[in-house]
PDB file of C-alpha atoms in Angstrom:
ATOM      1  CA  UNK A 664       0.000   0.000   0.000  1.00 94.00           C
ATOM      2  CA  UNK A 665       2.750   2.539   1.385  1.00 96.00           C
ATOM      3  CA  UNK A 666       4.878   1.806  -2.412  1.00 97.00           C
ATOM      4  CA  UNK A 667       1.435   1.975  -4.411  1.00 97.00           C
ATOM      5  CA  UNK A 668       0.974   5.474  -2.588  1.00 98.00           C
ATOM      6  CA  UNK A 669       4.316   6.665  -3.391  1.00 98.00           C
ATOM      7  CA  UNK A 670       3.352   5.700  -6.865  1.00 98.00           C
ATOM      8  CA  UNK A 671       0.137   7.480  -6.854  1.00 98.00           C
ATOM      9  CA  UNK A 672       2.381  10.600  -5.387  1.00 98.00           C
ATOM     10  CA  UNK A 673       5.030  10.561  -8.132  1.00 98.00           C
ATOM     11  CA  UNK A 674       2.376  10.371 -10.851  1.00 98.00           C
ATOM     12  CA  UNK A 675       0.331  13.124  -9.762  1.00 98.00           C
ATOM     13  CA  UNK A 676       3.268  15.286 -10.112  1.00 98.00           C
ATOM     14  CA  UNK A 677       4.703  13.428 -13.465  1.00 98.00           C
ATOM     15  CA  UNK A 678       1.844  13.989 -15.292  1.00 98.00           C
ATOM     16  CA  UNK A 679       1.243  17.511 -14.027  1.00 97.00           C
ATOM     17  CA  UNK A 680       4.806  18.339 -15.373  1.00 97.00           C
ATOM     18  CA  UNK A 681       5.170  16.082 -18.378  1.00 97.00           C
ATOM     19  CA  UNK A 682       1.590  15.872 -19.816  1.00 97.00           C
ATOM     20  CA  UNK A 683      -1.391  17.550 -21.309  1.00 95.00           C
ATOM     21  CA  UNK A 684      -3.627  18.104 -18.341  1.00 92.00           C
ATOM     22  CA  UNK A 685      -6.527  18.238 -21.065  1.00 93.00           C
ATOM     23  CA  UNK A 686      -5.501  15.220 -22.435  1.00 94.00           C
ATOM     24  CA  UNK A 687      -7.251  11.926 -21.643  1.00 96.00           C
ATOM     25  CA  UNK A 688      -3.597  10.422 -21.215  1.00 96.00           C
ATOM     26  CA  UNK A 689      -3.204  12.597 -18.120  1.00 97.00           C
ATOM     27  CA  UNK A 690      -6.702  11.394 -16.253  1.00 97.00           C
ATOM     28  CA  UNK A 691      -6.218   7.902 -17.451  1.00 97.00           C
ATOM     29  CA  UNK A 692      -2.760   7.776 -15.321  1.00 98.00           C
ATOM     30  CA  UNK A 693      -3.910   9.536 -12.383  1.00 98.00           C
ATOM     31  CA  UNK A 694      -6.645   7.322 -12.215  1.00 98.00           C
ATOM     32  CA  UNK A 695      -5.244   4.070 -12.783  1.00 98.00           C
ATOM     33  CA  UNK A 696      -2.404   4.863  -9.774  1.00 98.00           C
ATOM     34  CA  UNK A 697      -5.500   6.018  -7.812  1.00 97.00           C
ATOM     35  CA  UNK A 698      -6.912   2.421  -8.142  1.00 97.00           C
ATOM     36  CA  UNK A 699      -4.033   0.818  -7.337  1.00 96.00           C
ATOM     37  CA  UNK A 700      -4.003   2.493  -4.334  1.00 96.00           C
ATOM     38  CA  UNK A 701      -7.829   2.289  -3.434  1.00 95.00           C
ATOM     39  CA  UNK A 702      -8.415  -1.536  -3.981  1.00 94.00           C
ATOM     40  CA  UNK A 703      -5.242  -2.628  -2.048  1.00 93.00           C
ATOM     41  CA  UNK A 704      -6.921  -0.596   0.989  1.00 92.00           C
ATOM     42  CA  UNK A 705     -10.271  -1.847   0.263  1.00 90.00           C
ATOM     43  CA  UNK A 706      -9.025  -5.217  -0.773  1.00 85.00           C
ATOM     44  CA  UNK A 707      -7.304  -4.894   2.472  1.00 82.00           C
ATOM     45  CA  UNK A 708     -10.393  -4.021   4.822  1.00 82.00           C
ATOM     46  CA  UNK A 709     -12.566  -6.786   3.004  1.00 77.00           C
ATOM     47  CA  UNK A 710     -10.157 -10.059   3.974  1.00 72.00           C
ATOM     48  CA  UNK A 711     -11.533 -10.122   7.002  1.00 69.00           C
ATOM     49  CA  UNK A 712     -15.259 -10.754   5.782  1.00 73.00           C
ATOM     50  CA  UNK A 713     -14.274 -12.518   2.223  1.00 77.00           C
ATOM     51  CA  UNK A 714     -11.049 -13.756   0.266  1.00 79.00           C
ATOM     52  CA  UNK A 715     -12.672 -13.938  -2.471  1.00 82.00           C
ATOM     53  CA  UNK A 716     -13.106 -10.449  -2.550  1.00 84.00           C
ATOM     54  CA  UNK A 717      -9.978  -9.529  -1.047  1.00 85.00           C
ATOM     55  CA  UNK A 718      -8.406 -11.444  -3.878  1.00 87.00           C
ATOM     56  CA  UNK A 719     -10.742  -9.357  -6.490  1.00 91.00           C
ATOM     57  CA  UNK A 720      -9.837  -6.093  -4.984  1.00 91.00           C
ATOM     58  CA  UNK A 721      -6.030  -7.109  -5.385  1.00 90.00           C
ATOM     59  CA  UNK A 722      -6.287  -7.903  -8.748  1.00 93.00           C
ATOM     60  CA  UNK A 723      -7.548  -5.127 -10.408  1.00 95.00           C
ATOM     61  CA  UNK A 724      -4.972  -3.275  -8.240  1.00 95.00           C
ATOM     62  CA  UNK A 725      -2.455  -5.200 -10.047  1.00 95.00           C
ATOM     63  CA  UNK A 726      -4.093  -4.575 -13.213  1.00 96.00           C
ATOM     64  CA  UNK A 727      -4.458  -0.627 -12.584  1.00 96.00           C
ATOM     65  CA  UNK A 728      -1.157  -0.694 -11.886  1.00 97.00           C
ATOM     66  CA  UNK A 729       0.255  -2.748 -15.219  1.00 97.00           C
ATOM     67  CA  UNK A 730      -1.866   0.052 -17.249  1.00 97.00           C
ATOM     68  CA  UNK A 731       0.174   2.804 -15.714  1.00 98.00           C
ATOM     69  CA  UNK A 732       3.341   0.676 -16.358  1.00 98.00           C
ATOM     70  CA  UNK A 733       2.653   0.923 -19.982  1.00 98.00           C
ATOM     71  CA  UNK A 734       1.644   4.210 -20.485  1.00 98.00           C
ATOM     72  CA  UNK A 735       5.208   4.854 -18.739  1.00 98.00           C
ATOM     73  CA  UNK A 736       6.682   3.014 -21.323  1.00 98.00           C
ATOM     74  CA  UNK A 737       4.535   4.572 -24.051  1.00 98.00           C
ATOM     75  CA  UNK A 738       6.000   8.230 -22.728  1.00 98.00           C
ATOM     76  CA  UNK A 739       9.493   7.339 -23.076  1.00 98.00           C
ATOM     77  CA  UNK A 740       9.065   5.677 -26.740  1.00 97.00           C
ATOM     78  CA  UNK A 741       6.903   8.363 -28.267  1.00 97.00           C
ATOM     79  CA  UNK A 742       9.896  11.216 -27.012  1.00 96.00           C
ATOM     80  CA  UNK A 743      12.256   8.459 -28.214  1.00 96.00           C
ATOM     81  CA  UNK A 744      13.952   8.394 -24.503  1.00 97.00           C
ATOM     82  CA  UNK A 745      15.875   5.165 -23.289  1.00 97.00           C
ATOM     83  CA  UNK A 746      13.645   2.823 -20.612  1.00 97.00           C
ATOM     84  CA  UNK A 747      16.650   1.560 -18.549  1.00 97.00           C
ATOM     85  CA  UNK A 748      16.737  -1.902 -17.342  1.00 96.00           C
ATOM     86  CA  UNK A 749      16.862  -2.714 -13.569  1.00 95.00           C
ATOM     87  CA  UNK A 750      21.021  -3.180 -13.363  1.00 96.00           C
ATOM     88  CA  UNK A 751      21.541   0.181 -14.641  1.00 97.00           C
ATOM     89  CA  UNK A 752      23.752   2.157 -12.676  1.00 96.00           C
ATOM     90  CA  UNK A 753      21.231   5.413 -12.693  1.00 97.00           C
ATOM     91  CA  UNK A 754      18.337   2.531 -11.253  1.00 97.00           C
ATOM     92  CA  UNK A 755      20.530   1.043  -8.959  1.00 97.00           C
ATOM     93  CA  UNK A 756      21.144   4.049  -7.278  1.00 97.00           C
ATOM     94  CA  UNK A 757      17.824   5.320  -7.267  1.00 98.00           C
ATOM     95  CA  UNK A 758      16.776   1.699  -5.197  1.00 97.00           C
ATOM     96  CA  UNK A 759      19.825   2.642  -3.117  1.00 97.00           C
ATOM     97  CA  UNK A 760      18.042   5.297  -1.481  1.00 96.00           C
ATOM     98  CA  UNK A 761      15.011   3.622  -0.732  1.00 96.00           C
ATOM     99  CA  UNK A 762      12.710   6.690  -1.945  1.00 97.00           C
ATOM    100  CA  UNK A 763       9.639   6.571   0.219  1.00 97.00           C
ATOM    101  CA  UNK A 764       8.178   9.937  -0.361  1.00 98.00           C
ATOM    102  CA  UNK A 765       8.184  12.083  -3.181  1.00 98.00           C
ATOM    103  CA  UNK A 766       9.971  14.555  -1.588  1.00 98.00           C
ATOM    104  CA  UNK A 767      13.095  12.294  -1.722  1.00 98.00           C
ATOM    105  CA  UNK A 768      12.142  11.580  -5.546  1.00 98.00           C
ATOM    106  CA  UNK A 769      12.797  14.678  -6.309  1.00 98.00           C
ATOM    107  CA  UNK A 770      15.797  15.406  -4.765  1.00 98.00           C
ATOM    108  CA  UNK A 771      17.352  11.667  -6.488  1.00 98.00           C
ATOM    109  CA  UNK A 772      16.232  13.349  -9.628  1.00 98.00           C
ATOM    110  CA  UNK A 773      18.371  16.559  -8.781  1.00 97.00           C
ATOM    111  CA  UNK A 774      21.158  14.861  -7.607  1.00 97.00           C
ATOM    112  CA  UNK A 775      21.123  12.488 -10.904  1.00 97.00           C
ATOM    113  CA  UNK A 776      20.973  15.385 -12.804  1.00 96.00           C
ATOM    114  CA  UNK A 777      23.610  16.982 -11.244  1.00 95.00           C
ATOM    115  CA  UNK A 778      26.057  14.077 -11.205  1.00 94.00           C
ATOM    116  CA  UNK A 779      25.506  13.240 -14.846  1.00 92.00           C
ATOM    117  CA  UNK A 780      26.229  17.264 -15.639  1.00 91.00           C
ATOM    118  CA  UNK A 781      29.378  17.306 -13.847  1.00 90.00           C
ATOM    119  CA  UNK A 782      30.715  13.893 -15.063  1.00 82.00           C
ATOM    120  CA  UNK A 783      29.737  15.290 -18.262  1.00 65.00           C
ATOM    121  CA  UNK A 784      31.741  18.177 -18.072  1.00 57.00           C
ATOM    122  CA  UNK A 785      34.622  16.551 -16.471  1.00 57.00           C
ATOM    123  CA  UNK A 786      34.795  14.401 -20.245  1.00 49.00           C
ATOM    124  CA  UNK A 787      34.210  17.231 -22.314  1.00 52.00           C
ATOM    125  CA  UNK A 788      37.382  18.300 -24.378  1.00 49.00           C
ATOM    126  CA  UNK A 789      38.888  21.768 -23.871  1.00 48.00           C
ATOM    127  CA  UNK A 790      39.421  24.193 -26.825  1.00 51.00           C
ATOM    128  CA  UNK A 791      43.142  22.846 -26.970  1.00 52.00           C
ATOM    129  CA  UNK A 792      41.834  19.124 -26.243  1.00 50.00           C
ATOM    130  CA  UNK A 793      41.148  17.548 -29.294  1.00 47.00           C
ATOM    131  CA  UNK A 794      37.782  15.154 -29.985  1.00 48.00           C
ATOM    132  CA  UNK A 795      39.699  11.898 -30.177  1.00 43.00           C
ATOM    133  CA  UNK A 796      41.318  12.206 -26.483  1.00 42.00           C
ATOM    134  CA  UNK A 797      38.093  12.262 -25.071  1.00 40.00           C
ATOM    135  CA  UNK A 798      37.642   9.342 -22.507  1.00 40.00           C
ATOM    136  CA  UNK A 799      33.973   8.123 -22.003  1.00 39.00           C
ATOM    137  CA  UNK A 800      32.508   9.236 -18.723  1.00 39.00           C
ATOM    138  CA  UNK A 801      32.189   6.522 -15.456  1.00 38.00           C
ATOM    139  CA  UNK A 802      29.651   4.167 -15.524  1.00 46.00           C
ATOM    140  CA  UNK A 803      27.199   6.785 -14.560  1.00 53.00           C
ATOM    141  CA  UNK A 804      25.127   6.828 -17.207  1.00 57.00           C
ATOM    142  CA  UNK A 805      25.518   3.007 -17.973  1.00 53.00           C
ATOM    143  CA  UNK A 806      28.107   3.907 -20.414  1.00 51.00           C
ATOM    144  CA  UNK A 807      29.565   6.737 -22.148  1.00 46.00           C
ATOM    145  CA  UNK A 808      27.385   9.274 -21.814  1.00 52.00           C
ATOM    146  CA  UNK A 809      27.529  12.995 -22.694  1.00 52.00           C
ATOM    147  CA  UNK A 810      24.457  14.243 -22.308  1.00 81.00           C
ATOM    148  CA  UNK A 811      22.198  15.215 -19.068  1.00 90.00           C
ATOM    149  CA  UNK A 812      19.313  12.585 -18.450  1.00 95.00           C
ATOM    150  CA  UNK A 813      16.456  14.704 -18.730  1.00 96.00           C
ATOM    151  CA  UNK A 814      14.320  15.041 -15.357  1.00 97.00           C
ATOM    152  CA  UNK A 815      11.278  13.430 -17.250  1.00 98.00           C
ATOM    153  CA  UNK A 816      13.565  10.403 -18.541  1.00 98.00           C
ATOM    154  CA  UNK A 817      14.600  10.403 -14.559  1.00 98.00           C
ATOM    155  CA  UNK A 818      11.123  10.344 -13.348  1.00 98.00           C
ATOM    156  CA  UNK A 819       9.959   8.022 -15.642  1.00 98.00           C
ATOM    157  CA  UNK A 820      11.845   5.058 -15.215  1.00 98.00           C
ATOM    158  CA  UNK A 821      11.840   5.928 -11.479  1.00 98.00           C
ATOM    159  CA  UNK A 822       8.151   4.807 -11.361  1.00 98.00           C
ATOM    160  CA  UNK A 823       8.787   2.227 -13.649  1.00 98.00           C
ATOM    161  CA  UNK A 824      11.024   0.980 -11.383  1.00 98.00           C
ATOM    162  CA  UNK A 825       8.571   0.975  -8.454  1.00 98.00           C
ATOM    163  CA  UNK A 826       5.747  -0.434 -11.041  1.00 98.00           C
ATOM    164  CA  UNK A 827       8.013  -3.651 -11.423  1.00 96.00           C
ATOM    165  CA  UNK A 828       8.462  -3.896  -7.292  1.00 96.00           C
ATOM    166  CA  UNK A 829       5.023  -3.127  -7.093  1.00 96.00           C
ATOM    167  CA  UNK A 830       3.747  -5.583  -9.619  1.00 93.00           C
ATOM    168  CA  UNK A 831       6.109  -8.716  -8.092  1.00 94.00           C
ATOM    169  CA  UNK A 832       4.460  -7.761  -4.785  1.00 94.00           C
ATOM    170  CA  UNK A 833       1.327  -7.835  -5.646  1.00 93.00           C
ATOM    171  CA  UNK A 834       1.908 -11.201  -7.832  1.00 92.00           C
ATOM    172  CA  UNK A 835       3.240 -12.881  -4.437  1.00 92.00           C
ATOM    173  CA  UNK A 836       0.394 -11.381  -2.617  1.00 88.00           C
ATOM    174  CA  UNK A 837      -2.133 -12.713  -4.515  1.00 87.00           C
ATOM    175  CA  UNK A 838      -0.645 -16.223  -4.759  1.00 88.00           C
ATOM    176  CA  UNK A 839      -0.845 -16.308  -0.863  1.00 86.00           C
ATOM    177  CA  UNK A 840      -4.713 -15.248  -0.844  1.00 80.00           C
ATOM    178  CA  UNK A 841      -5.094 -17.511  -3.322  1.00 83.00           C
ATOM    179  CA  UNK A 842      -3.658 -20.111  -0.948  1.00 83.00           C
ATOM    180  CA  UNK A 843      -5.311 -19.017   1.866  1.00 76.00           C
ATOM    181  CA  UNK A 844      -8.501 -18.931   0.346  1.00 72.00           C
ATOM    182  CA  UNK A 845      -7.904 -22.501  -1.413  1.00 72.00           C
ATOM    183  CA  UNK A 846      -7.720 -23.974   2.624  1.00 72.00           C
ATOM    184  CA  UNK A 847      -9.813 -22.067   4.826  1.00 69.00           C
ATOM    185  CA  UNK A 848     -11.949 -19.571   2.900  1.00 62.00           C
ATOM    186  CA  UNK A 849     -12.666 -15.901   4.147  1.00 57.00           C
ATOM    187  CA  UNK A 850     -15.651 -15.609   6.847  1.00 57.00           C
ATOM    188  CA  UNK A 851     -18.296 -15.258   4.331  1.00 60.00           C
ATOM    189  CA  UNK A 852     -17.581 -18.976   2.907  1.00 59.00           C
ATOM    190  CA  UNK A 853     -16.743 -20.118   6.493  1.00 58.00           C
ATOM    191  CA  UNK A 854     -20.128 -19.083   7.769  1.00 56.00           C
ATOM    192  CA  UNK A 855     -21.713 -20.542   4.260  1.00 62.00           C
ATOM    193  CA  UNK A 856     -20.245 -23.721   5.367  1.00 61.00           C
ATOM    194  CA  UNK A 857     -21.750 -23.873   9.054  1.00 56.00           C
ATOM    195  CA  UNK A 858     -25.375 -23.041   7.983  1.00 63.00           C
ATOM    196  CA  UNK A 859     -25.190 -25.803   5.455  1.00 69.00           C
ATOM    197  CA  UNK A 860     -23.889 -27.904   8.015  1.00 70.00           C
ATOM    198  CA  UNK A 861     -26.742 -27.071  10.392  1.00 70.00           C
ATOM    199  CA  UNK A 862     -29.378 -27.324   7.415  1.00 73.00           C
ATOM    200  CA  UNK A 863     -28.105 -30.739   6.936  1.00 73.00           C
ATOM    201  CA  UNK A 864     -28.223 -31.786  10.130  1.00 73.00           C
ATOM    202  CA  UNK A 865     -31.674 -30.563  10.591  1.00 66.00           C
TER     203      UNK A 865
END
């Protein structure tokens, strides 16, 4: 729940930056992180009366969710900007600080920004320094890189990145409700199963 909100959070404030508020693109995102959010609460509060609809509830979190993972990816291949995989340097840092607000997503995306410019500059040649001596920058980028990561590009596969932890979660989550359900049922069945009992016996 705590991730999916942080989701929710960072997409708010993506889409406010990075797209059309007029366009459907924008509502659609907002509201699928919203429902991620709201049916892992509600999903949540109903286990205690029915697994079955605790497990419903979870699913179309997970689906809400998967929607908002591709319209990520749709964002960076329409501007024709890189989705990085999950061992890229820029990724690995951003799990290295354990973002839990958005707050401290921001300030990654500064700090990103501000590494990459300075590595950047650090490999550029000087007006006496010809092209060919240039050495490719540190593995900051993931390779050589010369350019500045834009803070959309940063942002972007940031919540991709929490979209994949998300998702897994939510995959192992619903595999133990499943589970659960499969041995003892949620309240709803267990009480189905002691009035039929009692009918039966009457």
């Amino acid at each position: 729940f705590q991730l999916a909100r942080l989701i929710y959070d960072v997409t708010v404030r993506f889409c406010d930056l990075y797209i059309d508020k007029r366009s459907r693109t924008h509502d659609q995102m907002v509201q699928a992180a919203r429902s991620g959010v709201q049916n892992i609460a509600e999903g949540s509060e109903a286990s205690a009366t029915s697994k079955k609809t605790e497990m419903k509830l979870t699913g179309v979190a997970k689906a809400s969710l998967e929607e908002l993972r591709l319209d990520y990816q749709d964002f960076l291949r329409h501007r024709s900007l890189e989705e990085w995989p999950p061992e890229h340097p820029i990724l690995l840092r951003f799990k290295a600080r354990r973002c839990s607000t958005l707050e401290q997503v921001q300030t990654w995306v500064k700090d990103e920004r501000e590494l990459a410019r300075t590595t950047t500059d650090k490999h550029r040649p000087t007006p006496t320094q010809p092209k060919a001596q240039t050495k490719p920058s540190v593995k900051v980028c993931g390779g050589p890189c010369l350019s500045v990561p834009s803070p959309a590009q940063l942002a972007a596969n940031a919540a991709l990145s929490l979209l994949n932890v998300c998702r897994d979660l939510l995959k192992r989550q619903l595999e133990a409700q499943a589970a659960a359900f499969e041995k003892e049922g949620g309240f709803t069945e267990r009480l189905y199963r002691v009035r039929s009992q009692r009918r039966r016996k009457s």
